[in-house]
CSV table of C-alpha atoms and ligand atoms in Angstrom, one decimal:
chain,number,residue,atom,x,y,z
A,9,MET,CA,52.7,146.1,208.2
A,10,LYS,CA,54.8,148.9,209.4
A,11,ILE,CA,54.7,150.6,212.8
A,12,ASN,CA,56.0,154.2,213.3
A,13,LYS,CA,56.2,155.1,217.0
A,14,THR,CA,56.9,158.5,218.3
A,15,GLY,CA,56.7,158.5,222.1
A,16,THR,CA,53.2,157.2,222.9
A,17,SER,CA,51.9,158.0,219.4
A,18,TYR,CA,51.6,155.1,217.0
A,19,GLU,CA,51.0,154.9,213.3
A,20,PHE,CA,50.2,151.5,211.9
A,21,VAL,CA,50.4,151.0,208.1
A,22,ILE,CA,48.3,147.9,207.4
A,23,GLU,CA,49.2,146.0,204.2
A,24,GLY,CA,47.3,143.1,202.7
A,25,ALA,CA,44.8,141.0,204.6
A,26,ILE,CA,44.0,141.0,208.3
A,27,GLY,CA,43.5,137.5,209.5
A,28,GLU,CA,45.1,135.0,211.8
A,29,GLY,CA,48.5,135.9,212.9
A,30,SER,CA,48.5,139.5,211.7
A,31,THR,CA,51.5,141.1,213.4
A,32,ILE,CA,49.4,144.2,214.4
A,33,PHE,CA,47.9,142.2,217.2
A,34,ALA,CA,51.3,141.5,218.8
A,35,GLN,CA,51.8,145.2,219.4
A,36,ASP,CA,51.4,146.3,223.0
A,37,VAL,CA,49.5,149.6,222.9
A,38,ARG,CA,48.6,150.0,226.6
A,39,ASP,CA,50.7,153.2,226.8
A,40,ALA,CA,49.2,154.7,223.6
A,41,THR,CA,47.8,158.2,223.6
A,42,ARG,CA,47.2,158.3,219.9
A,43,ILE,CA,46.9,155.6,217.3
A,44,VAL,CA,46.5,156.2,213.6
A,45,MET,CA,45.6,153.1,211.5
A,46,ASN,CA,46.5,153.8,207.9
A,47,ALA,CA,44.6,151.1,205.9
A,48,GLU,CA,45.2,152.4,202.4
A,49,LYS,CA,47.0,149.2,201.4
A,50,MET,CA,44.7,146.9,203.3
A,51,THR,CA,42.8,144.4,201.1
A,52,TYR,CA,40.7,142.2,203.2
A,53,ILE,CA,39.6,141.2,206.7
A,54,ASN,CA,38.2,137.8,207.6
A,55,SER,CA,36.2,136.8,210.6
A,56,ILE,CA,39.2,135.7,212.6
A,57,GLY,CA,40.8,139.1,211.8
A,58,VAL,CA,37.7,140.9,213.1
A,59,LYS,CA,37.7,138.9,216.3
A,60,ASN,CA,41.4,139.5,216.9
A,61,TRP,CA,41.0,143.2,216.0
A,62,ILE,CA,38.3,143.6,218.7
A,63,LEU,CA,40.4,141.7,221.3
A,64,TRP,CA,43.3,144.0,220.5
A,65,THR,CA,41.3,147.3,220.4
A,66,VAL,CA,39.7,146.7,223.8
A,67,ARG,CA,43.2,146.9,225.3
A,68,ILE,CA,43.6,150.5,223.9
A,69,PRO,CA,43.4,153.0,226.8
A,70,LYS,CA,40.0,154.8,226.9
A,71,SER,CA,41.7,158.2,226.6
A,72,CYS,CA,43.7,157.2,223.5
A,73,ALA,CA,42.7,158.9,220.2
A,74,PHE,CA,42.0,156.2,217.6
A,75,ILE,CA,41.9,157.3,214.0
A,76,LEU,CA,41.2,155.1,211.0
A,77,THR,CA,42.3,156.6,207.8
A,78,LYS,CA,42.2,155.8,204.0
A,79,ALA,CA,40.2,152.6,204.8
A,80,PRO,CA,38.8,150.3,202.1
A,81,LEU,CA,35.1,149.7,202.2
A,82,VAL,CA,35.6,146.2,203.6
A,83,MET,CA,36.9,147.8,206.8
A,84,ILE,CA,34.1,150.4,206.9
A,85,ASN,CA,31.5,147.6,206.6
A,86,GLN,CA,32.9,146.1,209.8
A,87,ALA,CA,33.0,149.5,211.5
A,88,SER,CA,29.3,149.9,210.5
A,89,THR,CA,28.0,146.5,211.6
A,90,VAL,CA,30.2,145.2,214.4
A,91,VAL,CA,29.7,146.9,217.8
A,92,GLY,CA,33.1,147.4,219.4
A,93,PHE,CA,35.0,147.2,216.1
A,94,MET,CA,35.9,150.9,216.6
A,95,PRO,CA,37.0,151.8,220.1
A,96,PRO,CA,34.7,154.3,221.9
A,97,SER,CA,37.1,157.2,221.0
A,98,GLY,CA,37.5,155.9,217.5
A,99,GLN,CA,36.9,158.1,214.4
A,100,VAL,CA,36.9,157.2,210.7
A,101,GLU,CA,39.0,160.0,209.3
A,102,SER,CA,38.7,158.9,205.7
A,103,PHE,CA,37.8,155.9,203.5
A,104,ASN,CA,37.6,154.9,199.9
A,105,ALA,CA,34.1,154.5,198.5
A,106,PRO,CA,33.1,153.4,195.0
A,107,PHE,CA,31.0,155.7,192.8
A,108,VAL,CA,29.6,154.7,189.4
A,109,CYS,CA,28.3,156.5,186.3
A,110,PRO,CA,24.6,155.8,185.7
A,111,GLN,CA,25.1,156.1,182.0
A,112,CYS,CA,28.3,154.2,181.1
A,113,ASP,CA,29.0,152.3,184.3
A,114,THR,CA,32.5,153.7,184.7
A,115,GLU,CA,33.6,153.2,188.3
A,116,LYS,CA,35.7,155.6,190.4
A,117,MET,CA,37.0,155.2,193.9
A,118,VAL,CA,36.6,158.4,195.9
A,119,LEU,CA,38.3,159.2,199.2
A,120,LEU,CA,35.6,160.5,201.5
A,121,THR,CA,36.8,162.6,204.5
A,122,ALA,CA,35.3,163.4,207.9
A,123,GLY,CA,34.4,167.0,208.3
A,124,LYS,CA,34.0,167.4,204.6
A,125,ASP,CA,32.0,164.6,203.0
A,126,TYR,CA,30.4,163.3,206.2
A,127,HIS,CA,30.1,164.6,209.7
A,128,TYR,CA,29.9,162.9,213.1
A,129,ALA,CA,27.2,164.1,215.5
A,130,THR,CA,28.1,167.0,217.7
A,131,ALA,CA,26.4,168.3,220.8
A,132,ASP,CA,24.0,170.3,218.8
A,133,LYS,CA,23.8,168.5,215.4
A,134,PRO,CA,23.1,164.9,214.4
A,135,SER,CA,25.5,163.1,212.1
A,136,ARG,CA,25.1,164.0,208.4
A,137,LEU,CA,26.4,163.4,204.9
A,138,ASN,CA,27.6,165.9,202.4
A,139,LEU,CA,28.8,163.6,199.6
A,140,PRO,CA,30.7,165.3,196.8
A,141,THR,CA,29.4,165.8,193.3
A,142,ILE,CA,31.8,164.2,190.8
A,143,ASN,CA,31.0,164.2,187.1
A,144,CYS,CA,31.8,161.3,184.8
A,145,ALA,CA,34.8,162.2,182.7
A,146,LYS,CA,33.1,160.8,179.6
A,147,CYS,CA,29.4,161.6,180.1
A,148,ALA,CA,29.6,164.7,182.3
A,149,VAL,CA,26.7,163.4,184.5
A,150,PRO,CA,27.1,163.1,188.2
A,151,LEU,CA,28.5,159.8,189.5
A,152,GLU,CA,26.2,157.9,191.9
A,153,PRO,CA,27.3,156.2,195.1
A,154,ASP,CA,27.7,152.5,194.4
A,155,PHE,CA,26.8,151.6,198.0
A,156,VAL,CA,23.9,151.9,200.3
A,157,GLU,CA,24.5,155.2,202.2
A,158,ALA,CA,22.5,154.3,205.3
A,159,LYS,CA,24.4,151.0,205.6
A,160,VAL,CA,27.9,152.2,205.0
A,161,PHE,CA,27.6,155.3,207.1
A,162,ALA,CA,26.1,153.5,210.1
A,163,PHE,CA,29.5,153.8,211.8
A,164,LEU,CA,28.7,157.5,212.4
A,165,ASP,CA,26.1,156.5,215.0
A,166,LEU,CA,27.3,153.0,216.1
A,167,LYS,CA,28.4,153.3,219.7
A,168,SER,CA,30.5,150.7,221.5
B,25,ZN,ZN1,29.8,158.0,182.2
């Protein structure tokens, strides 16, 4: 894992698995005003990792912006099922989701981005999806999400 710190703004680049003894949890973030978690190279999180993650994120100041970016689906599944996994101010900026061709089963990972492919609720609008249409390179038919949308996107409305 790498940490880039500029003043009170932190970027964590997570690599590999999050479990017992992940160095991320040793980082004091009580002065943080902005935290970006780049999870592009993250592979896995086990139950101890989830527990340590929550113990760590509760120490993040309430006013601190918390942004999860390029997350793998294993991370999003936690954000969508575990209350408190994302801090109250947390936002999933983007994550990689699997799509599959209904004809030839070709799989493709697609980076879905907040404000484009999905939207958090605002004062006047509920959360909503706007998934991209991507055609199979071989069959030219639209790929289908290889995940349960309501389940994966539960993080949009899961409040700590
Ligand atoms: Zn195809």
